[in-house]
Amino acid sequence: MNEQAQEILDMFYDLKNTSGTNAKKEKLCDYIETGFETILALQHVLNTLKPTGIGKKSWNNIEPSDEPEWRVIDYIDWLQHGGHSSHADLALAKSQERYFGELAYILATKDISMGFTANTFNKIAKEFGVKGIPLVSPMLSKNINSLSDKKLDQFLENKAYVTTKLDGIRALAIHNDIEW
């Protein structure tokens, strides 16, 4: 298990320390081909829609535990499904051998910049048939008075709803087959 954690850590640092867009893309292609856990770790760190709520300060305040070891894939799955609220489990992750503990920190805090975005990951992942990271951009509003008559007629034909524009307020809803 420690070997797998070390491989993923090495990948993160290799991508971080690689110069040049094309060189990063080539390495990202190589890493995507290496396996499921690597892809899952990259997806988790780059996905801004799934924050863990764990910062450096929170991580540093947790005392390590002496429980049995975790597998990397179980830890990522646990983080992605809200397990981050349990300090006992974070203590367990923090207590693991050196490489897993360091990887657990990066995955929990997402405190690493690899020099590319989820958008770049998605373009490359698509080439390999790998599921991408959901990307959401906020919808921008326009003043209805600035629309041409033709655009206004199209807008009203589609039975669209109009609300007051609220500056600085954003809400994102993520829908899956089970819940909003």
Coordinates of C-alpha atoms in Angstrom, one line a residue:
M1 CA 0.0 0.0 0.0
N2 CA 2.8 2.4 0.8
E3 CA 4.2 1.7 -2.7
Q4 CA 1.0 2.9 -4.3
A5 CA 0.9 6.0 -2.2
Q6 CA 4.5 6.7 -3.1
E7 CA 3.7 6.2 -6.8
I8 CA 0.8 8.7 -6.7
L9 CA 2.9 11.2 -4.7
D10 CA 5.7 10.9 -7.2
M11 CA 3.2 11.6 -10.0
F12 CA 1.9 14.7 -8.2
Y13 CA 5.4 16.1 -7.7
D14 CA 6.6 15.1 -11.2
L15 CA 3.6 17.0 -12.8
K16 CA 4.2 19.9 -10.5
N17 CA 7.9 20.2 -11.3
T18 CA 7.6 19.6 -15.1
S19 CA 8.1 22.8 -17.2
G20 CA 6.2 23.5 -20.3
T21 CA 2.6 22.8 -21.3
N22 CA 3.4 20.1 -23.9
A23 CA 5.7 18.3 -21.5
K24 CA 3.0 18.3 -18.8
K25 CA 0.4 17.0 -21.3
E26 CA 2.7 14.2 -22.3
K27 CA 3.3 13.2 -18.7
L28 CA -0.4 13.5 -17.9
C29 CA -1.1 11.0 -20.8
D30 CA 1.5 8.6 -19.4
Y31 CA 0.0 8.8 -15.9
I32 CA -3.6 8.4 -17.1
E33 CA -2.5 5.1 -18.7
T34 CA -1.1 3.8 -15.5
G35 CA -4.3 3.0 -13.8
F36 CA -7.5 3.7 -11.9
E37 CA -6.1 4.9 -8.6
T38 CA -3.9 7.4 -10.4
I39 CA -6.9 8.8 -12.3
L40 CA -9.0 8.9 -9.3
A41 CA -6.4 10.8 -7.3
L42 CA -6.0 13.4 -10.1
Q43 CA -9.8 13.8 -10.5
H44 CA -10.2 14.3 -6.7
V45 CA -7.5 17.0 -6.4
L46 CA -8.6 18.9 -9.5
N47 CA -12.3 18.8 -8.8
T48 CA -13.3 22.1 -7.3
L49 CA -17.0 21.0 -7.0
K50 CA -16.1 18.5 -4.3
P51 CA -14.3 20.5 -1.5
T52 CA -13.2 18.4 1.5
G53 CA -13.6 21.3 4.0
I54 CA -10.2 20.4 5.5
G55 CA -7.5 23.1 5.6
K56 CA -3.9 23.1 6.6
K57 CA -4.9 24.3 10.1
S58 CA -7.5 21.6 10.6
W59 CA -5.1 18.9 9.4
N60 CA -2.3 20.1 11.8
N61 CA -4.7 20.0 14.8
I62 CA -5.5 16.4 14.3
E63 CA -3.5 13.9 16.4
P64 CA -2.4 10.7 14.6
S65 CA -4.1 7.4 15.4
D66 CA -2.6 3.9 15.7
E67 CA -5.3 2.0 13.8
P68 CA -4.7 -0.4 10.8
E69 CA -3.6 0.9 7.4
W70 CA -5.9 2.3 4.7
R71 CA -5.8 1.6 1.0
V72 CA -5.4 4.7 -1.2
I73 CA -8.5 4.0 -3.1
D74 CA -10.6 3.6 0.0
Y75 CA -9.3 6.9 1.4
I76 CA -10.1 8.8 -1.8
D77 CA -13.6 7.2 -1.9
W78 CA -14.1 8.1 1.8
L79 CA -13.1 11.8 1.1
Q80 CA -15.4 12.1 -1.9
H81 CA -18.4 10.8 0.1
G82 CA -18.2 13.2 3.0
G83 CA -16.0 11.2 5.3
H84 CA -13.9 14.3 5.9
S85 CA -16.1 15.2 8.8
S86 CA -14.7 12.5 11.0
H87 CA -11.6 13.5 12.8
A88 CA -11.0 9.9 14.0
D89 CA -10.7 8.8 10.4
L90 CA -8.5 11.8 9.5
A91 CA -6.3 10.9 12.5
L92 CA -6.1 7.4 11.1
A93 CA -5.0 8.7 7.6
K94 CA -2.5 11.0 9.2
S95 CA -0.9 8.2 11.2
Q96 CA -0.1 6.0 8.2
E97 CA 3.4 5.4 7.0
R98 CA 5.3 8.4 5.6
Y99 CA 4.1 8.3 1.9
F100 CA 0.5 7.6 2.7
G101 CA 0.4 10.3 5.4
E102 CA 1.8 12.9 2.9
L103 CA -0.6 11.7 0.2
A104 CA -3.5 11.8 2.7
Y105 CA -2.6 15.5 3.5
I106 CA -2.6 16.5 -0.2
L107 CA -5.8 14.6 -0.9
A108 CA -7.6 16.1 2.1
T109 CA -6.4 19.7 1.7
K110 CA -6.0 19.7 -2.1
D111 CA -2.8 21.7 -1.3
I112 CA -0.9 21.1 -4.5
S113 CA -0.7 23.0 -7.7
M114 CA 0.4 20.9 -10.7
G115 CA 0.3 23.7 -13.2
F116 CA -2.7 22.6 -15.2
T117 CA -6.5 22.7 -14.7
A118 CA -9.4 20.3 -14.7
N119 CA -10.1 21.5 -18.3
T120 CA -6.7 20.2 -19.5
F121 CA -7.2 16.9 -17.6
N122 CA -10.6 16.5 -19.3
K123 CA -9.2 17.1 -22.8
I124 CA -6.6 14.4 -22.3
A125 CA -8.8 12.0 -20.4
K126 CA -11.4 12.1 -23.3
E127 CA -8.7 10.8 -25.6
F128 CA -8.3 7.8 -23.3
G129 CA -12.1 7.3 -22.7
V130 CA -11.7 8.3 -19.1
K131 CA -14.5 10.1 -17.3
G132 CA -13.7 13.8 -16.9
I133 CA -14.1 16.2 -14.0
P134 CA -17.4 18.1 -14.0
L135 CA -16.8 21.8 -14.9
V136 CA -19.4 24.5 -14.1
S137 CA -19.2 28.1 -15.0
P138 CA -21.7 30.6 -13.5
M139 CA -24.4 31.7 -15.8
L140 CA -24.1 35.4 -16.6
S141 CA -27.1 37.6 -16.8
K142 CA -28.0 40.5 -19.1
N143 CA -30.2 43.4 -18.7
I144 CA -33.5 42.7 -20.5
N145 CA -33.6 46.3 -21.7
S146 CA -30.4 45.7 -23.7
L147 CA -31.9 42.9 -25.8
S148 CA -32.9 43.6 -29.4
D149 CA -36.6 43.2 -30.2
K150 CA -35.9 39.9 -32.0
K151 CA -33.9 38.5 -29.1
L152 CA -36.6 39.6 -26.6
D153 CA -39.3 37.9 -28.7
Q154 CA -37.3 34.7 -28.8
F155 CA -36.7 34.9 -25.1
L156 CA -40.4 35.4 -24.3
E157 CA -41.4 32.6 -26.8
N158 CA -39.3 30.1 -24.8
K159 CA -41.3 30.9 -21.6
A160 CA -38.2 31.8 -19.7
Y161 CA -38.4 33.1 -16.2
V162 CA -36.9 36.4 -15.3
T163 CA -35.7 37.5 -11.9
T164 CA -34.0 40.4 -10.4
K165 CA -30.2 40.3 -10.9
L166 CA -28.5 39.9 -7.6
D167 CA -24.9 41.0 -7.8
G168 CA -22.4 38.7 -6.1
I169 CA -24.8 35.9 -5.4
R170 CA -24.2 32.5 -7.0
A171 CA -25.8 29.2 -6.5
L172 CA -24.8 26.0 -8.2
A173 CA -27.0 22.9 -8.1
I174 CA -25.5 19.5 -9.0
H175 CA -28.0 16.9 -10.1
N176 CA -27.5 13.2 -10.3
D177 CA -30.1 10.5 -10.8
I178 CA -30.9 10.3 -7.1
E179 CA -30.8 13.7 -5.6
W180 CA -30.2 17.5 -6.2

